[in-house]
XYZ file of C-alpha atoms in Angstrom:
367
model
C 58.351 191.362 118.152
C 60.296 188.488 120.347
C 64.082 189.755 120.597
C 67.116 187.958 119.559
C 67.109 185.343 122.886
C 63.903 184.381 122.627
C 63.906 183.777 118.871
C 66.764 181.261 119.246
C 64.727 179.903 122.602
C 61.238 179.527 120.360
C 63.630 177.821 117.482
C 65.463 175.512 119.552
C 62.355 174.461 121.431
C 60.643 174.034 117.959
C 63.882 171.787 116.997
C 63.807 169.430 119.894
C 59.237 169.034 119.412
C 61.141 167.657 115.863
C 63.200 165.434 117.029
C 60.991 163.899 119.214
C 62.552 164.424 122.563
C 61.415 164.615 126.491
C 63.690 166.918 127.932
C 66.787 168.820 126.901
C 69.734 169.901 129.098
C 72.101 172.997 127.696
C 74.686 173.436 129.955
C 77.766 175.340 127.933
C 77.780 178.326 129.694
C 78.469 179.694 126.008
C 75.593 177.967 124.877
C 73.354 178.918 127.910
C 74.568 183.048 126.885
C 73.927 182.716 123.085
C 70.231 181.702 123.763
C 69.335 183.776 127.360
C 71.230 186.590 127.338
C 73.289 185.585 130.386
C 76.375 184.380 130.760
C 78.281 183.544 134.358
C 81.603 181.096 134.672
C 79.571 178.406 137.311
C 83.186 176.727 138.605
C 82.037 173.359 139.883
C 78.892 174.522 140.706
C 74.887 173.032 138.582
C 74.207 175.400 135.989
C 71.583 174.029 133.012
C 69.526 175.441 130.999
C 66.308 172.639 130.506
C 63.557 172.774 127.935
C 60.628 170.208 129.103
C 59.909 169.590 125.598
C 56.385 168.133 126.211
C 55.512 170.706 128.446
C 56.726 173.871 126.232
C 58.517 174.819 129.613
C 61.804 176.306 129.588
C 64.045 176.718 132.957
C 67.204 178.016 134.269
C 68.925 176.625 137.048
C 71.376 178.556 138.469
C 73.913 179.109 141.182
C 71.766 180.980 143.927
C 74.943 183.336 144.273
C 74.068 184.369 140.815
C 70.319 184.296 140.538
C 70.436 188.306 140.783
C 72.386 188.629 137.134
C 70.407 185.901 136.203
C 66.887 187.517 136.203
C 67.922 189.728 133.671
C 67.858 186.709 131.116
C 65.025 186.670 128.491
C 63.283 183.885 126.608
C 62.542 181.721 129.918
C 59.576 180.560 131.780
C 61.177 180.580 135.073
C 64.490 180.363 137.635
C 65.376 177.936 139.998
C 68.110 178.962 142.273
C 70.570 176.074 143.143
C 72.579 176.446 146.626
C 75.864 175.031 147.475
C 73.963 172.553 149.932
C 71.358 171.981 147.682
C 71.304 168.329 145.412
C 70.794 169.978 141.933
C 69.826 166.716 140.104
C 67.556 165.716 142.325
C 65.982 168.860 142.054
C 66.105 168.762 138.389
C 64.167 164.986 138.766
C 61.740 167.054 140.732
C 61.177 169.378 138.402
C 60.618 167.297 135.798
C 58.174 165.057 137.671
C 57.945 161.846 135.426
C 59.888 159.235 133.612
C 61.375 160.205 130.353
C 63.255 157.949 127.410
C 65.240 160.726 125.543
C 67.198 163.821 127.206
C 69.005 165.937 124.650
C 72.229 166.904 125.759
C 75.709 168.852 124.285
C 77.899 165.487 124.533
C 81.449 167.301 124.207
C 80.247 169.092 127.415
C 78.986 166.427 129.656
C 81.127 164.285 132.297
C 80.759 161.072 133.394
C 79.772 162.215 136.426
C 76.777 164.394 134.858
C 75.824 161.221 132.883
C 75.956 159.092 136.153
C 73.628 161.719 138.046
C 71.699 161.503 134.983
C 71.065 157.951 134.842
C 70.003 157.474 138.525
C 67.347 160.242 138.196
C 65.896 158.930 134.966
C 66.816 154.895 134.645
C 65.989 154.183 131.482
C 66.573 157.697 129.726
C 68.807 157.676 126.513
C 71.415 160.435 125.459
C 70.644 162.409 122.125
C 73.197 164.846 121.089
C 71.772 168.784 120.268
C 75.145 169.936 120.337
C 75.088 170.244 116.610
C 72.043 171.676 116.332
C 73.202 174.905 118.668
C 76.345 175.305 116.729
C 74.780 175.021 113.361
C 72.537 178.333 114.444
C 75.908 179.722 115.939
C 77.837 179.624 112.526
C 75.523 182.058 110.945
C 76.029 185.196 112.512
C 73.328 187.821 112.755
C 74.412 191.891 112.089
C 74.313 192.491 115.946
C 76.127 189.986 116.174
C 78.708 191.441 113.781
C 78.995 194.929 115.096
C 79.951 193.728 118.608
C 82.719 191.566 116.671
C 83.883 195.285 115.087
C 83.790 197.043 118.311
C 85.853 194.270 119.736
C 88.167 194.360 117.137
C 88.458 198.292 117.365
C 89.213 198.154 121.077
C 92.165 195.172 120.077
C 93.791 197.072 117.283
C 93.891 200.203 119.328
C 95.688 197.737 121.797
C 97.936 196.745 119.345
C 98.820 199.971 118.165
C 99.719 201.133 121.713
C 102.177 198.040 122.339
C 104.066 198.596 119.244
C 105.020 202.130 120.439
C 106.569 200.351 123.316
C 108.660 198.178 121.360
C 112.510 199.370 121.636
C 115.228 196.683 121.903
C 115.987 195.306 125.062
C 112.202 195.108 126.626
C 111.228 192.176 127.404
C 108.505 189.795 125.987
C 106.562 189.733 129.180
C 106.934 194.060 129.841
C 104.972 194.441 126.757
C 102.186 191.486 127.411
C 101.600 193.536 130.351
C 101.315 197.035 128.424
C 98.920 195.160 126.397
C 96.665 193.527 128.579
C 96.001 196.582 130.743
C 95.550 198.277 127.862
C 92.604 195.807 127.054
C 91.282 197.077 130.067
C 91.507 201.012 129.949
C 90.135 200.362 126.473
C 86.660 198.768 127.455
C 87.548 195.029 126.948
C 85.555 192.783 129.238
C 88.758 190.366 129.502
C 91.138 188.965 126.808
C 89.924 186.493 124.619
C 93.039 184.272 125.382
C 96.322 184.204 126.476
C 97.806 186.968 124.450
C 100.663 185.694 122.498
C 104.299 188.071 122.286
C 107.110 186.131 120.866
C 110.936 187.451 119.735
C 113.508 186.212 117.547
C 113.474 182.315 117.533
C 110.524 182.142 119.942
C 108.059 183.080 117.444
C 108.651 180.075 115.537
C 106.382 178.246 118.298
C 102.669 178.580 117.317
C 101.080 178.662 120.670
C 104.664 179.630 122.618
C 104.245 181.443 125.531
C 106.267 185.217 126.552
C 108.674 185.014 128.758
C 111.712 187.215 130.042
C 113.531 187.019 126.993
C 114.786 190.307 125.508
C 113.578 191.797 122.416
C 116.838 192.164 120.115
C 116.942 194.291 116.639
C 117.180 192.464 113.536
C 114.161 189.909 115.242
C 111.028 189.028 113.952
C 108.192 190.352 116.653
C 104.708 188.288 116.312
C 101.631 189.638 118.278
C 98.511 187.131 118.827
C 95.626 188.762 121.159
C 92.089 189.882 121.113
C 89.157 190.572 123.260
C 85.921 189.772 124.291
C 83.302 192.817 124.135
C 79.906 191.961 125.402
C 80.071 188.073 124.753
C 82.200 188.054 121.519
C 85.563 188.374 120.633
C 88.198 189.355 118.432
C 91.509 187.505 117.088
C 94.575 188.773 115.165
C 97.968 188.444 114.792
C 100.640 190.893 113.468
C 104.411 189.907 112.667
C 106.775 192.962 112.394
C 110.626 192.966 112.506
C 112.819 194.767 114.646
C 115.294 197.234 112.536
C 116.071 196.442 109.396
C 114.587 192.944 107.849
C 117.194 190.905 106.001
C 116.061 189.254 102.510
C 115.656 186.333 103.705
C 113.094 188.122 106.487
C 111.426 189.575 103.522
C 111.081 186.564 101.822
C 109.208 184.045 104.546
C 106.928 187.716 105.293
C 106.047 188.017 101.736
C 105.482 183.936 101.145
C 103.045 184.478 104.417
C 101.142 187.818 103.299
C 100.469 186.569 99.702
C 99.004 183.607 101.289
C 96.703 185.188 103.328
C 95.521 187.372 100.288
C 95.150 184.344 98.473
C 92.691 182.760 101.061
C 90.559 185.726 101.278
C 90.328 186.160 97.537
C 88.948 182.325 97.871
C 86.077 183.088 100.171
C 82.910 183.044 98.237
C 79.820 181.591 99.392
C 78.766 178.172 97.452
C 82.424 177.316 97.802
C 84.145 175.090 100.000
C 86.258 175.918 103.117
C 89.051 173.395 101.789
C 89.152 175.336 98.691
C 90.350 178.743 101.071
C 93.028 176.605 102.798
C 94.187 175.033 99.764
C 94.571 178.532 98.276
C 96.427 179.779 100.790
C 98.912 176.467 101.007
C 99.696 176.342 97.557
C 100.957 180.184 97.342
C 103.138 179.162 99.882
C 103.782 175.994 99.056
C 105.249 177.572 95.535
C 107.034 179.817 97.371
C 109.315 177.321 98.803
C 107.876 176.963 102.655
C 105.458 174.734 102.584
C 106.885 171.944 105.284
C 107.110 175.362 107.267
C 103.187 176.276 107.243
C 102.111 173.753 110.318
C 98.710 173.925 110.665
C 95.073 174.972 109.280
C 94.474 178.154 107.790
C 91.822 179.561 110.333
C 88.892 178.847 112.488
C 85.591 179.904 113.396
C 85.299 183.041 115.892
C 82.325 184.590 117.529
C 81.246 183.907 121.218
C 84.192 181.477 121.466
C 87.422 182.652 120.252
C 87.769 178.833 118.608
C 84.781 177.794 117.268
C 82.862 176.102 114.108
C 83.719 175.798 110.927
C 87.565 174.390 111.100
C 89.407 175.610 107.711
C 91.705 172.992 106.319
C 92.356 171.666 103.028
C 89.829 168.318 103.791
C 87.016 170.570 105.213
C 84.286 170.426 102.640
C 81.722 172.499 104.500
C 79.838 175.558 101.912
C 80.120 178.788 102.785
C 77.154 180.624 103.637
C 76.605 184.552 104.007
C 76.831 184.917 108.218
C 79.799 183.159 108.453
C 82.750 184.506 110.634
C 86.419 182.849 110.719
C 89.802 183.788 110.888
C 92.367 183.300 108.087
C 95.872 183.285 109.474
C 98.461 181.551 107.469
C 102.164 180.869 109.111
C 105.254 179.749 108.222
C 107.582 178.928 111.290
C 111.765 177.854 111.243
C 113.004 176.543 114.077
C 115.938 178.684 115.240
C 114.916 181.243 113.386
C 111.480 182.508 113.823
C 107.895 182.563 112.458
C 105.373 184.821 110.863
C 102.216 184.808 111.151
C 99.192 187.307 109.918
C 95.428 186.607 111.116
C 92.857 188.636 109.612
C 89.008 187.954 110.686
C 86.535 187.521 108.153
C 82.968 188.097 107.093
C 80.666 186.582 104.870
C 78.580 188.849 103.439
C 75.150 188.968 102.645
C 76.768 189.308 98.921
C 78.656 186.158 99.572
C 82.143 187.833 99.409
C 85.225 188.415 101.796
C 84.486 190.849 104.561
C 87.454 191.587 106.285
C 86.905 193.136 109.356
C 90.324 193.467 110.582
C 92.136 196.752 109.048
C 95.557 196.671 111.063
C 98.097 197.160 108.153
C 99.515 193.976 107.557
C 102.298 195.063 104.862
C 105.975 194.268 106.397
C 106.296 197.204 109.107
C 110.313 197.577 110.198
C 109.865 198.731 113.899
């Protein structure tokens, strides 16, 4: 039986003899690891993954510095090894050999310079976008795939656990960002899945803010954003606590915030729509008084990419399948006096209900 890489390889190949095309070019280094196996970061250096479509030939080019890692790939017909002094495109004209009308390529991915190179190797060749077609088999997520995303959610809320025992008044943002992130490392993490987010008092009122020296101070709301990547995929959550003793009107935003995040996961159900989650979640909140305060979607899709299809927000009208992994992580943010956010990641089971793989308490914790 053909493994998971060169299942994806036969279907995409069988995809692209569909829609009628020459040649295809994947060149996401996500992309190129979801269907081979490998992954490598090529810098500015030629990496591509082509399927000659009319030959049933698939071929990875590859940095020669990495051709080593690269052999271990599955699903292929063959390497080429690209050198710094070699001219990758006009080895990938070579390769090809003939004229061709129609190269499928991931359009959010390619440059103007790519297209360029492109055109003068193959004149009259036209651009057809398989981009969608990679993402659409992304979106459903197999039950490998699913018990990497636990272990990498294990190793984060292990991490998490072990910088909230370091939180005592008067550290500062950036002393804990560093407990955590080499914590990420003596846990197993292959690297963090972003740039982990630690934010005090009025700070945490910025989404996407970044730590700094600021001191934490008691009577503060404390919000935590990190995960990991473990073997290709990753985990995301977030985790709001308060420092001492929470005032009502602390209580308050926390409890608008966690009843809206209950509210969204109730709302998952497969056959439903992903607008119908946010909306669930915006109207608790909404209710509750803070709606101008709750900024942006409710979640996103997670899996090799920490962002990643389906986007859920109140217009998104996209079904819900069983496979399906995405974060729901309402907020509600004051400026001047802080934010709360809790992020939870969620599976779509093969029941069609709420899976939610995160299990970090997420009731109001006074540190």
């Amino acid at each position: 039986m053909d493994n998971i890489f060169t299942q994806r390889i036969k279907r995409t190949l069988s995809y692209l003899e569909e829609q009628k095309l020459d040649v295809a070019m994947i060149t996401s280094p996500t992309n190129i690891y979801y269907l081979t196996g490998f992954y490598c970061d090529p810098l500015e250096r030629f990496m591509a993954l082509v399927f000659d479509v009319e030959k049933g030939i698939v071929q990875l080019f590859v940095p020669s510095i990495d051709l080593e890692s690269a052999a271990k790939a599955t699903g292929m017909d063959g390497l080429t090894p690209i050198s710094d002094m070699d001219q990758p495109y006009t080895i990938l004209k070579n390769w090809v050999g003939r004229s061709i009308s129609q190269l499928g390529v991931e359009k959010k991915m390619m440059s103007l310079f790519q297209a360029e190179r492109l055109k003068e190797c193959f004149s009259d060749v036209r651009f057809v976008d398989v981009e969608e077609f990679i993402t659409s088999m992304r979106l459903i997520k197999s039950s490998e795939d699913i018990q990497i995303v636990r272990r990498a959610i294990e190793v984060i809320e292990k991490v998490l656990q072990h910088g909230v025992s370091k939180v005592v008044p008067g550290v500062t943002e950036l002393e804990i960002t560093a407990e955590l992130e080499y914590q990420m490392k003596v846990l197993g993490a292959d690297r963090p899945a972003f740039e982990t987010i630690l934010l005090s008092g009025p700070q945490s009122a910025l989404p996407h803010g970044r730590p700094g020296q600021r001191k934490i101070q008691s009577g503060e709301f404390l919000l935590f954003d990190l995960g990991v990547f473990v073997d290709g995929y990753c985990s995301d959550i977030t985790r709001t606590f308060v420092v001492g003793e929470a005032s009502e009107e602390q209580k308050s935003m926390y409890d608008a915030v966690l009843q809206g995040n209950l509210r969204g996961i109730e709302a998952v159900q497969a056959g439903k729509s992903f607008g119908e989650v946010d909306r669930a979640a915006r109207e608790y909140i909404e209710s509750a008084g803070y709606g101008q305060y709750f900024i942006h979607r409710l979640g996103h899709g997670l899996g090799l990419d920490v962002h990643e299809a389906p986007s859920i927000h109140g217009q998104n009208e996209m079904t819900m399948q069983p496979g399906m992994l995405f974060t729901i992580e309402p907020g509600v943010y004051i400026s001047g006096v802080g934010g709360i956010r809790i992020e939870d990641d969620v599976f779509i089971g093969e029941d069609g209900k709420a899976n939610v793989l995160t299990t970090y308490p997420k009731h109001l914790i006074e540190l």
